[in-house]
Amino acid sequence: MQRVLDGKNILITGASSGIGRSTAIEFARTCPNNLKLILTARRLDRLHELKNRIQNEAGHGVKVCVKELDVSKKEQIDSFFENLDEEFKDVDVLVNNAGFMSGVERPPDVPSDVITSVYATNVMGVIHMTQAVLQIFKKRPDGGKGDIIMLGSMAGREPYAGGSIYCSTKAAVRSFTESLRKELIATRIRVMTVDPGQVLTEFNDIRHRFDKEKADAVYAGCDPLTPEDIAEVIVFAAGRRENVVVADTLLYPSHQAGALDIHRRQ
Ligand SMILES: NC(=O)c1ccc[n+]([C@@H]2O[C@H](COP(=O)([O-])OP(=O)(O)OC[C@H]3O[C@@H](n4cnc5c(N)ncnc54)[C@H](OP(=O)(O)O)[C@@H]3O)[C@@H](O)[C@H]2O)c1
């Protein structure tokens, strides 16, 4: 795995928390001698803390570039790549991870600003980031080379009541991912998705607008996955030799077998 990842330049969106943060740490641990990481999100202070942590652990074999990026703002994506330092411009792997949901309202009661911002982040952000890296990937021989790893969700496969907005964003990403893989079949560009069930991150707090009681109720009697569990699979997928495409991965904790098929221990 270290050989495949050696020298790679990896861009992660939403690296300030949860799965994105753990993915950055896992890449650095797996390939500590020669790796570049571009860590992006809106909260720069968190990214700087993560950069320090990675460099304390891995040393300077891992070069880290920290950049503020709100993926819901296309103008920021448009200027992002040209403003990268020269040594980070040639991206090899994009982890399209940034995403969120706020609230559990059902139509017609979903606030319109929630619909707009969740779609702008989870769908448009993913599509615009993908378009941008493909410009880089497609300049390489054999029609192009590089990896795009989506953070899908079990919610994109199995829509549930109270999730119509979030589930539909992840279903859109799933459909986009599958089309894209077919569109790029004549290249060396790998398009992969990792689709988790319950993972314990800030996602759940944000979804419940920091109402601790409601957030805690979701995982009551459960033993959810950790962001590290997901990070390991992302790094595994990126670390396969170039002819292997880990196209699609669904990950549940052992007590979960579907959106609402959850066994709660008393
Ligand atoms: N947790 C779960 O149970 C679960 C299950 C399936 C799939 N997922 C998916 O996994 C991905 C990561 O979620 P997580 O669980 O790790 O949640 P998290 O801990 O809340 O992390 C979400 C990350 O996305 C970033 N983000 C949100 N909006 C953004 C924007 N407009 N521009 C740039 N970055 C933005 C946040 O950073 P800033 O706020 O600093 O920008 C944060 O780093 C999401 O796509 C989520 O849908 C999560």
mmCIF file of C-alpha atoms and ligand atoms in Angstrom:
data_model
loop_
_atom_site.group_PDB
_atom_site.id
_atom_site.type_symbol
_atom_site.label_atom_id
_atom_site.label_comp_id
_atom_site.label_asym_id
_atom_site.label_seq_id
_atom_site.Cartn_x
_atom_site.Cartn_y
_atom_site.Cartn_z
ATOM 1 C CA MET A 1 0.000 0.000 0.000
ATOM 2 C CA GLN A 2 2.834 2.368 0.910
ATOM 3 C CA ARG A 3 4.362 1.774 -2.544
ATOM 4 C CA VAL A 4 1.121 2.722 -4.347
ATOM 5 C CA LEU A 5 0.609 5.822 -2.200
ATOM 6 C CA ASP A 6 4.262 6.905 -2.293
ATOM 7 C CA GLY A 7 4.570 10.518 -3.493
ATOM 8 C CA LYS A 8 0.820 10.980 -3.918
ATOM 9 C CA ASN A 9 -0.838 14.370 -3.469
ATOM 10 C CA ILE A 10 -4.159 13.916 -1.693
ATOM 11 C CA LEU A 11 -6.885 16.541 -1.408
ATOM 12 C CA ILE A 12 -9.535 16.066 1.295
ATOM 13 C CA THR A 13 -12.647 18.242 1.636
ATOM 14 C CA GLY A 14 -14.188 18.573 5.089
ATOM 15 C CA ALA A 15 -10.919 17.623 6.812
ATOM 16 C CA SER A 16 -11.649 19.655 9.962
ATOM 17 C CA SER A 17 -13.771 16.967 11.610
ATOM 18 C CA GLY A 18 -14.958 13.365 11.681
ATOM 19 C CA ILE A 19 -14.248 11.124 8.698
ATOM 20 C CA GLY A 20 -12.227 13.726 6.748
ATOM 21 C CA ARG A 21 -9.947 14.388 9.713
ATOM 22 C CA SER A 22 -9.411 10.686 10.414
ATOM 23 C CA THR A 23 -8.730 10.067 6.728
ATOM 24 C CA ALA A 24 -5.927 12.629 6.744
ATOM 25 C CA ILE A 25 -4.345 10.972 9.798
ATOM 26 C CA GLU A 26 -4.719 7.482 8.293
ATOM 27 C CA PHE A 27 -3.077 8.500 4.991
ATOM 28 C CA ALA A 28 -0.176 10.053 6.906
ATOM 29 C CA ARG A 29 0.268 6.935 9.073
ATOM 30 C CA THR A 30 0.138 4.627 6.068
ATOM 31 C CA CYS A 31 2.650 6.562 3.990
ATOM 32 C CA PRO A 32 4.729 8.651 6.409
ATOM 33 C CA ASN A 33 7.833 9.037 4.249
ATOM 34 C CA ASN A 34 6.615 10.661 1.061
ATOM 35 C CA LEU A 35 3.105 12.097 0.888
ATOM 36 C CA LYS A 36 1.382 15.413 0.295
ATOM 37 C CA LEU A 37 -1.921 16.294 1.940
ATOM 38 C CA ILE A 38 -4.137 19.249 1.064
ATOM 39 C CA LEU A 39 -6.542 19.708 3.953
ATOM 40 C CA THR A 40 -9.590 21.878 3.318
ATOM 41 C CA ALA A 41 -12.725 22.986 5.185
ATOM 42 C CA ARG A 42 -14.226 26.258 6.435
ATOM 43 C CA ARG A 43 -12.700 26.067 9.955
ATOM 44 C CA LEU A 44 -9.046 26.921 9.424
ATOM 45 C CA ASP A 45 -8.072 26.736 13.100
ATOM 46 C CA ARG A 46 -9.061 23.064 13.169
ATOM 47 C CA LEU A 47 -7.061 22.389 10.013
ATOM 48 C CA HIS A 48 -3.938 23.992 11.496
ATOM 49 C CA GLU A 49 -4.343 21.863 14.637
ATOM 50 C CA LEU A 50 -4.618 18.767 12.414
ATOM 51 C CA LYS A 51 -1.553 19.767 10.396
ATOM 52 C CA ASN A 52 0.474 20.108 13.635
ATOM 53 C CA ARG A 53 -0.743 16.746 14.865
ATOM 54 C CA ILE A 54 0.162 15.007 11.608
ATOM 55 C CA GLN A 55 3.596 16.603 11.429
ATOM 56 C CA ASN A 56 4.328 15.792 15.077
ATOM 57 C CA GLU A 57 3.429 12.165 14.407
ATOM 58 C CA ALA A 58 4.771 11.634 10.896
ATOM 59 C CA GLY A 59 7.518 14.244 10.676
ATOM 60 C CA HIS A 60 8.222 16.128 7.494
ATOM 61 C CA GLY A 61 7.909 13.134 5.158
ATOM 62 C CA VAL A 62 4.278 14.251 4.997
ATOM 63 C CA LYS A 63 3.941 17.738 3.528
ATOM 64 C CA VAL A 64 0.686 19.384 4.566
ATOM 65 C CA CYS A 65 -1.055 22.311 2.894
ATOM 66 C CA VAL A 66 -3.995 23.847 4.750
ATOM 67 C CA LYS A 67 -6.567 25.872 2.790
ATOM 68 C CA GLU A 68 -9.927 27.333 3.623
ATOM 69 C CA LEU A 69 -12.548 26.071 1.171
ATOM 70 C CA ASP A 70 -16.319 26.239 1.320
ATOM 71 C CA VAL A 71 -17.366 23.720 -1.329
ATOM 72 C CA SER A 72 -20.851 25.218 -1.515
ATOM 73 C CA LYS A 73 -19.326 28.342 -3.100
ATOM 74 C CA LYS A 74 -18.415 27.644 -6.694
ATOM 75 C CA GLU A 75 -16.310 30.808 -6.968
ATOM 76 C CA GLN A 76 -14.062 29.445 -4.194
ATOM 77 C CA ILE A 77 -13.607 26.167 -6.089
ATOM 78 C CA ASP A 78 -12.904 28.098 -9.308
ATOM 79 C CA SER A 79 -9.979 29.980 -7.753
ATOM 80 C CA PHE A 80 -8.831 27.193 -5.397
ATOM 81 C CA PHE A 81 -6.501 25.249 -7.666
ATOM 82 C CA GLU A 82 -4.736 28.227 -9.249
ATOM 83 C CA ASN A 83 -4.018 29.587 -5.754
ATOM 84 C CA LEU A 84 -2.390 26.376 -4.510
ATOM 85 C CA ASP A 85 1.382 26.432 -4.002
ATOM 86 C CA GLU A 86 3.123 25.024 -7.069
ATOM 87 C CA GLU A 87 4.194 21.795 -5.306
ATOM 88 C CA PHE A 88 0.561 20.959 -4.391
ATOM 89 C CA LYS A 89 -1.067 21.759 -7.738
ATOM 90 C CA ASP A 90 -0.751 18.276 -9.241
ATOM 91 C CA VAL A 91 -3.496 16.486 -7.283
ATOM 92 C CA ASP A 92 -3.616 12.647 -7.475
ATOM 93 C CA VAL A 93 -6.496 11.777 -5.150
ATOM 94 C CA LEU A 94 -9.662 13.705 -4.278
ATOM 95 C CA VAL A 95 -11.643 12.608 -1.215
ATOM 96 C CA ASN A 96 -15.034 14.272 -1.749
ATOM 97 C CA ASN A 97 -16.020 14.162 1.906
ATOM 98 C CA ALA A 98 -17.543 17.524 2.953
ATOM 99 C CA GLY A 99 -21.227 17.137 3.732
ATOM 100 C CA PHE A 100 -23.909 17.694 6.326
ATOM 101 C CA MET A 101 -27.611 17.754 7.164
ATOM 102 C CA SER A 102 -29.439 20.136 9.451
ATOM 103 C CA GLY A 103 -32.773 19.037 10.912
ATOM 104 C CA VAL A 104 -35.229 16.200 10.391
ATOM 105 C CA GLU A 105 -38.234 18.164 9.150
ATOM 106 C CA ARG A 106 -40.364 16.684 6.413
ATOM 107 C CA PRO A 107 -41.720 18.581 3.397
ATOM 108 C CA PRO A 108 -43.434 21.050 3.356
ATOM 109 C CA ASP A 109 -41.734 22.102 6.611
ATOM 110 C CA VAL A 110 -38.075 21.934 5.581
ATOM 111 C CA PRO A 111 -36.561 25.434 5.799
ATOM 112 C CA SER A 112 -35.652 26.531 2.274
ATOM 113 C CA ASP A 113 -32.205 27.752 3.374
ATOM 114 C CA VAL A 114 -31.475 24.204 4.607
ATOM 115 C CA ILE A 115 -32.479 22.703 1.259
ATOM 116 C CA THR A 116 -30.301 25.215 -0.586
ATOM 117 C CA SER A 117 -27.206 24.828 1.578
ATOM 118 C CA VAL A 118 -27.370 21.024 1.869
ATOM 119 C CA TYR A 119 -27.735 20.626 -1.900
ATOM 120 C CA ALA A 120 -25.027 23.250 -2.518
ATOM 121 C CA THR A 121 -22.601 21.328 -0.293
ATOM 122 C CA ASN A 122 -23.477 17.645 -0.676
ATOM 123 C CA VAL A 123 -24.319 17.676 -4.397
ATOM 124 C CA MET A 124 -23.046 20.790 -6.154
ATOM 125 C CA GLY A 125 -19.862 20.853 -4.066
ATOM 126 C CA VAL A 126 -19.097 17.252 -5.030
ATOM 127 C CA ILE A 127 -19.808 17.854 -8.717
ATOM 128 C CA HIS A 128 -17.787 21.084 -8.944
ATOM 129 C CA MET A 129 -14.816 19.591 -7.068
ATOM 130 C CA THR A 130 -14.930 16.562 -9.348
ATOM 131 C CA GLN A 131 -15.017 18.701 -12.479
ATOM 132 C CA ALA A 132 -12.065 20.715 -11.210
ATOM 133 C CA VAL A 133 -9.810 17.722 -10.443
ATOM 134 C CA LEU A 134 -10.729 16.012 -13.686
ATOM 135 C CA GLN A 135 -9.116 18.928 -15.529
ATOM 136 C CA ILE A 136 -5.874 17.946 -13.779
ATOM 137 C CA PHE A 137 -6.322 14.178 -14.087
ATOM 138 C CA LYS A 138 -7.180 14.281 -17.797
ATOM 139 C CA LYS A 139 -3.881 15.944 -18.717
ATOM 140 C CA ARG A 140 -2.093 12.696 -17.815
ATOM 141 C CA PRO A 141 -1.317 9.903 -20.349
ATOM 142 C CA ASP A 142 -3.754 7.074 -21.250
ATOM 143 C CA GLY A 143 -6.762 9.395 -21.146
ATOM 144 C CA GLY A 144 -5.982 10.468 -17.597
ATOM 145 C CA LYS A 145 -5.100 9.172 -14.161
ATOM 146 C CA GLY A 146 -6.198 9.841 -10.566
ATOM 147 C CA ASP A 147 -8.641 8.765 -7.874
ATOM 148 C CA ILE A 148 -11.949 10.271 -6.814
ATOM 149 C CA ILE A 149 -13.404 8.837 -3.613
ATOM 150 C CA MET A 150 -16.930 9.897 -2.696
ATOM 151 C CA LEU A 151 -18.419 9.811 0.765
ATOM 152 C CA GLY A 152 -21.813 8.438 -0.075
ATOM 153 C CA SER A 153 -24.088 6.992 2.577
ATOM 154 C CA MET A 154 -26.420 4.148 3.331
ATOM 155 C CA ALA A 155 -28.978 7.009 3.071
ATOM 156 C CA GLY A 156 -28.252 7.256 -0.664
ATOM 157 C CA ARG A 157 -29.288 3.619 -1.135
ATOM 158 C CA GLU A 158 -32.214 3.360 1.267
ATOM 159 C CA PRO A 159 -34.274 6.531 1.696
ATOM 160 C CA TYR A 160 -36.053 6.874 5.046
ATOM 161 C CA ALA A 161 -38.836 9.055 6.478
ATOM 162 C CA GLY A 162 -37.426 12.248 7.950
ATOM 163 C CA GLY A 163 -34.490 12.154 5.556
ATOM 164 C CA SER A 164 -35.933 13.223 2.224
ATOM 165 C CA ILE A 165 -33.466 16.075 1.693
ATOM 166 C CA TYR A 166 -30.320 14.347 2.950
ATOM 167 C CA CYS A 167 -31.140 10.971 1.358
ATOM 168 C CA SER A 168 -31.849 12.594 -1.997
ATOM 169 C CA THR A 169 -28.484 14.415 -1.940
ATOM 170 C CA LYS A 170 -26.665 11.137 -1.344
ATOM 171 C CA ALA A 171 -28.729 9.360 -4.014
ATOM 172 C CA ALA A 172 -27.698 12.127 -6.425
ATOM 173 C CA VAL A 173 -24.040 11.579 -5.530
ATOM 174 C CA ARG A 174 -24.475 7.833 -6.022
ATOM 175 C CA SER A 175 -25.979 8.293 -9.478
ATOM 176 C CA PHE A 176 -23.321 10.861 -10.445
ATOM 177 C CA THR A 177 -20.607 8.452 -9.249
ATOM 178 C CA GLU A 178 -21.928 5.508 -11.260
ATOM 179 C CA SER A 179 -22.310 7.543 -14.459
ATOM 180 C CA LEU A 180 -18.881 9.058 -14.033
ATOM 181 C CA ARG A 181 -17.228 5.656 -13.606
ATOM 182 C CA LYS A 182 -18.757 4.594 -16.923
ATOM 183 C CA GLU A 183 -17.817 7.855 -18.629
ATOM 184 C CA LEU A 184 -14.183 7.413 -17.580
ATOM 185 C CA ILE A 185 -13.870 3.741 -18.426
ATOM 186 C CA ALA A 186 -11.212 4.351 -21.098
ATOM 187 C CA THR A 187 -8.931 6.146 -18.632
ATOM 188 C CA ARG A 188 -6.895 5.266 -15.538
ATOM 189 C CA ILE A 189 -9.163 7.457 -13.426
ATOM 190 C CA ARG A 190 -10.788 5.469 -10.619
ATOM 191 C CA VAL A 191 -14.169 6.573 -9.281
ATOM 192 C CA MET A 192 -15.042 4.992 -5.946
ATOM 193 C CA THR A 193 -17.634 5.404 -3.233
ATOM 194 C CA VAL A 194 -17.546 4.519 0.438
ATOM 195 C CA ASP A 195 -21.050 4.429 1.933
ATOM 196 C CA PRO A 196 -21.262 4.291 5.732
ATOM 197 C CA GLY A 197 -24.193 3.598 8.027
ATOM 198 C CA GLN A 198 -24.016 5.080 11.537
ATOM 199 C CA VAL A 199 -20.698 6.775 12.320
ATOM 200 C CA LEU A 200 -20.089 8.706 15.521
ATOM 201 C CA THR A 201 -18.992 12.203 14.434
ATOM 202 C CA GLU A 202 -20.258 15.774 14.740
ATOM 203 C CA PHE A 203 -22.619 14.977 11.877
ATOM 204 C CA ASN A 204 -25.278 13.804 14.321
ATOM 205 C CA ASP A 205 -24.966 16.932 16.522
ATOM 206 C CA ILE A 206 -25.264 19.199 13.478
ATOM 207 C CA ARG A 207 -28.220 17.229 12.196
ATOM 208 C CA HIS A 208 -30.005 17.765 15.512
ATOM 209 C CA ARG A 209 -28.899 21.400 15.712
ATOM 210 C CA PHE A 210 -26.899 20.663 18.869
ATOM 211 C CA ASP A 211 -29.923 19.412 20.830
ATOM 212 C CA LYS A 212 -27.971 16.891 22.900
ATOM 213 C CA GLU A 213 -30.970 14.882 24.015
ATOM 214 C CA LYS A 214 -32.192 14.318 20.451
ATOM 215 C CA ALA A 215 -28.694 13.595 19.164
ATOM 216 C CA ASP A 216 -27.979 11.104 21.955
ATOM 217 C CA ALA A 217 -31.287 9.305 21.299
ATOM 218 C CA VAL A 218 -30.134 8.364 17.779
ATOM 219 C CA TYR A 219 -27.268 6.256 19.101
ATOM 220 C CA ALA A 220 -28.906 5.046 22.338
ATOM 221 C CA GLY A 221 -28.113 1.355 22.830
ATOM 222 C CA CYS A 222 -25.916 1.385 19.699
ATOM 223 C CA ASP A 223 -22.229 0.995 19.089
ATOM 224 C CA PRO A 224 -21.704 3.122 15.970
ATOM 225 C CA LEU A 225 -18.717 2.990 13.649
ATOM 226 C CA THR A 226 -15.858 5.361 14.340
ATOM 227 C CA PRO A 227 -14.477 7.810 11.763
ATOM 228 C CA GLU A 228 -11.259 5.749 11.889
ATOM 229 C CA ASP A 229 -13.206 2.694 10.651
ATOM 230 C CA ILE A 230 -14.223 4.638 7.539
ATOM 231 C CA ALA A 231 -10.803 6.228 7.079
ATOM 232 C CA GLU A 232 -9.181 2.791 6.931
ATOM 233 C CA VAL A 233 -11.450 1.780 4.048
ATOM 234 C CA ILE A 234 -10.822 5.024 2.152
ATOM 235 C CA VAL A 235 -7.060 4.595 2.443
ATOM 236 C CA PHE A 236 -7.348 0.904 1.519
ATOM 237 C CA ALA A 237 -9.265 1.869 -1.652
ATOM 238 C CA ALA A 238 -6.703 4.520 -2.632
ATOM 239 C CA GLY A 239 -3.860 2.114 -1.849
ATOM 240 C CA ARG A 240 -4.877 -0.655 -4.312
ATOM 241 C CA ARG A 241 -2.680 -1.102 -7.364
ATOM 242 C CA GLU A 242 -3.899 0.999 -10.251
ATOM 243 C CA ASN A 243 -5.883 -1.730 -12.028
ATOM 244 C CA VAL A 244 -8.066 -2.402 -8.975
ATOM 245 C CA VAL A 245 -11.157 -0.262 -8.426
ATOM 246 C CA VAL A 246 -12.878 -0.648 -5.059
ATOM 247 C CA ALA A 247 -15.945 0.744 -6.767
ATOM 248 C CA ASP A 248 -18.513 0.496 -4.029
ATOM 249 C CA THR A 249 -18.356 -0.209 -0.284
ATOM 250 C CA LEU A 250 -21.214 -0.333 2.246
ATOM 251 C CA LEU A 251 -20.200 -0.276 5.915
ATOM 252 C CA TYR A 252 -22.481 -0.903 8.890
ATOM 253 C CA PRO A 253 -21.836 -1.380 12.571
ATOM 254 C CA SER A 254 -22.840 -4.917 13.543
ATOM 255 C CA HIS A 255 -26.191 -3.898 15.049
ATOM 256 C CA GLN A 256 -27.335 -2.135 11.852
ATOM 257 C CA ALA A 257 -28.633 -3.718 8.647
ATOM 258 C CA GLY A 258 -30.512 -0.831 7.038
ATOM 259 C CA ALA A 259 -31.574 2.757 7.620
ATOM 260 C CA LEU A 260 -34.086 1.784 10.280
ATOM 261 C CA ASP A 261 -33.008 -1.823 10.895
ATOM 262 C CA ILE A 262 -31.149 -1.138 14.100
ATOM 263 C CA HIS A 263 -30.907 -3.442 17.076
ATOM 264 C CA ARG A 264 -30.640 -1.435 20.291
ATOM 265 C CA ARG A 265 -29.194 -3.051 23.393
ATOM 266 C CA GLN A 266 -31.073 -2.245 26.620
HETATM 267 N N1 LIG B 1 -21.561 10.363 10.378
HETATM 268 C C1 LIG B 1 -22.325 9.521 9.712
HETATM 269 O O1 LIG B 1 -23.100 8.749 10.300
HETATM 270 C C2 LIG B 1 -22.230 9.466 8.199
HETATM 271 C C3 LIG B 1 -22.823 8.368 7.561
HETATM 272 C C4 LIG B 1 -22.766 8.296 6.182
HETATM 273 C C5 LIG B 1 -22.136 9.286 5.460
HETATM 274 N N2 LIG B 1 -21.577 10.352 6.097
HETATM 275 C C6 LIG B 1 -20.950 11.383 5.264
HETATM 276 O O2 LIG B 1 -19.588 11.486 5.614
HETATM 277 C C7 LIG B 1 -19.118 12.792 5.294
HETATM 278 C C8 LIG B 1 -18.349 13.341 6.477
HETATM 279 O O3 LIG B 1 -19.240 13.493 7.568
HETATM 280 P P1 LIG B 1 -18.806 13.284 9.088
HETATM 281 O O4 LIG B 1 -19.664 12.221 9.640
HETATM 282 O O5 LIG B 1 -17.338 13.165 9.197
HETATM 283 O O6 LIG B 1 -19.341 14.669 9.707
HETATM 284 P P2 LIG B 1 -18.593 15.879 10.452
HETATM 285 O O7 LIG B 1 -17.745 15.377 11.562
HETATM 286 O O8 LIG B 1 -19.655 16.855 10.776
HETATM 287 O O9 LIG B 1 -17.643 16.463 9.315
HETATM 288 C C9 LIG B 1 -18.159 17.132 8.199
HETATM 289 C C10 LIG B 1 -17.052 17.920 7.529
HETATM 290 O O10 LIG B 1 -17.606 18.582 6.387
HETATM 291 C C11 LIG B 1 -17.166 19.927 6.409
HETATM 292 N N3 LIG B 1 -18.120 20.776 5.707
HETATM 293 C C12 LIG B 1 -19.445 20.927 5.931
HETATM 294 N N4 LIG B 1 -19.953 21.839 5.077
HETATM 295 C C13 LIG B 1 -18.912 22.272 4.299
HETATM 296 C C14 LIG B 1 -18.789 23.208 3.251
HETATM 297 N N5 LIG B 1 -19.837 23.922 2.790
HETATM 298 N N6 LIG B 1 -17.578 23.382 2.678
HETATM 299 C C15 LIG B 1 -16.516 22.675 3.124
HETATM 300 N N7 LIG B 1 -16.555 21.797 4.126
HETATM 301 C C16 LIG B 1 -17.755 21.599 4.705
HETATM 302 C C17 LIG B 1 -16.991 20.288 7.859
HETATM 303 O O11 LIG B 1 -15.992 21.287 8.003
HETATM 304 P P3 LIG B 1 -16.235 22.843 8.284
HETATM 305 O O12 LIG B 1 -17.480 22.974 9.109
HETATM 306 O O13 LIG B 1 -14.986 23.267 9.014
HETATM 307 O O14 LIG B 1 -16.323 23.457 6.929
HETATM 308 C C18 LIG B 1 -16.456 18.976 8.427
HETATM 309 O O15 LIG B 1 -15.057 18.929 8.308
HETATM 310 C C19 LIG B 1 -20.353 13.609 4.893
HETATM 311 O O16 LIG B 1 -20.431 13.685 3.488
HETATM 312 C C20 LIG B 1 -21.502 12.787 5.443
HETATM 313 O O17 LIG B 1 -22.693 12.988 4.706
HETATM 314 C C21 LIG B 1 -21.618 10.455 7.462
#
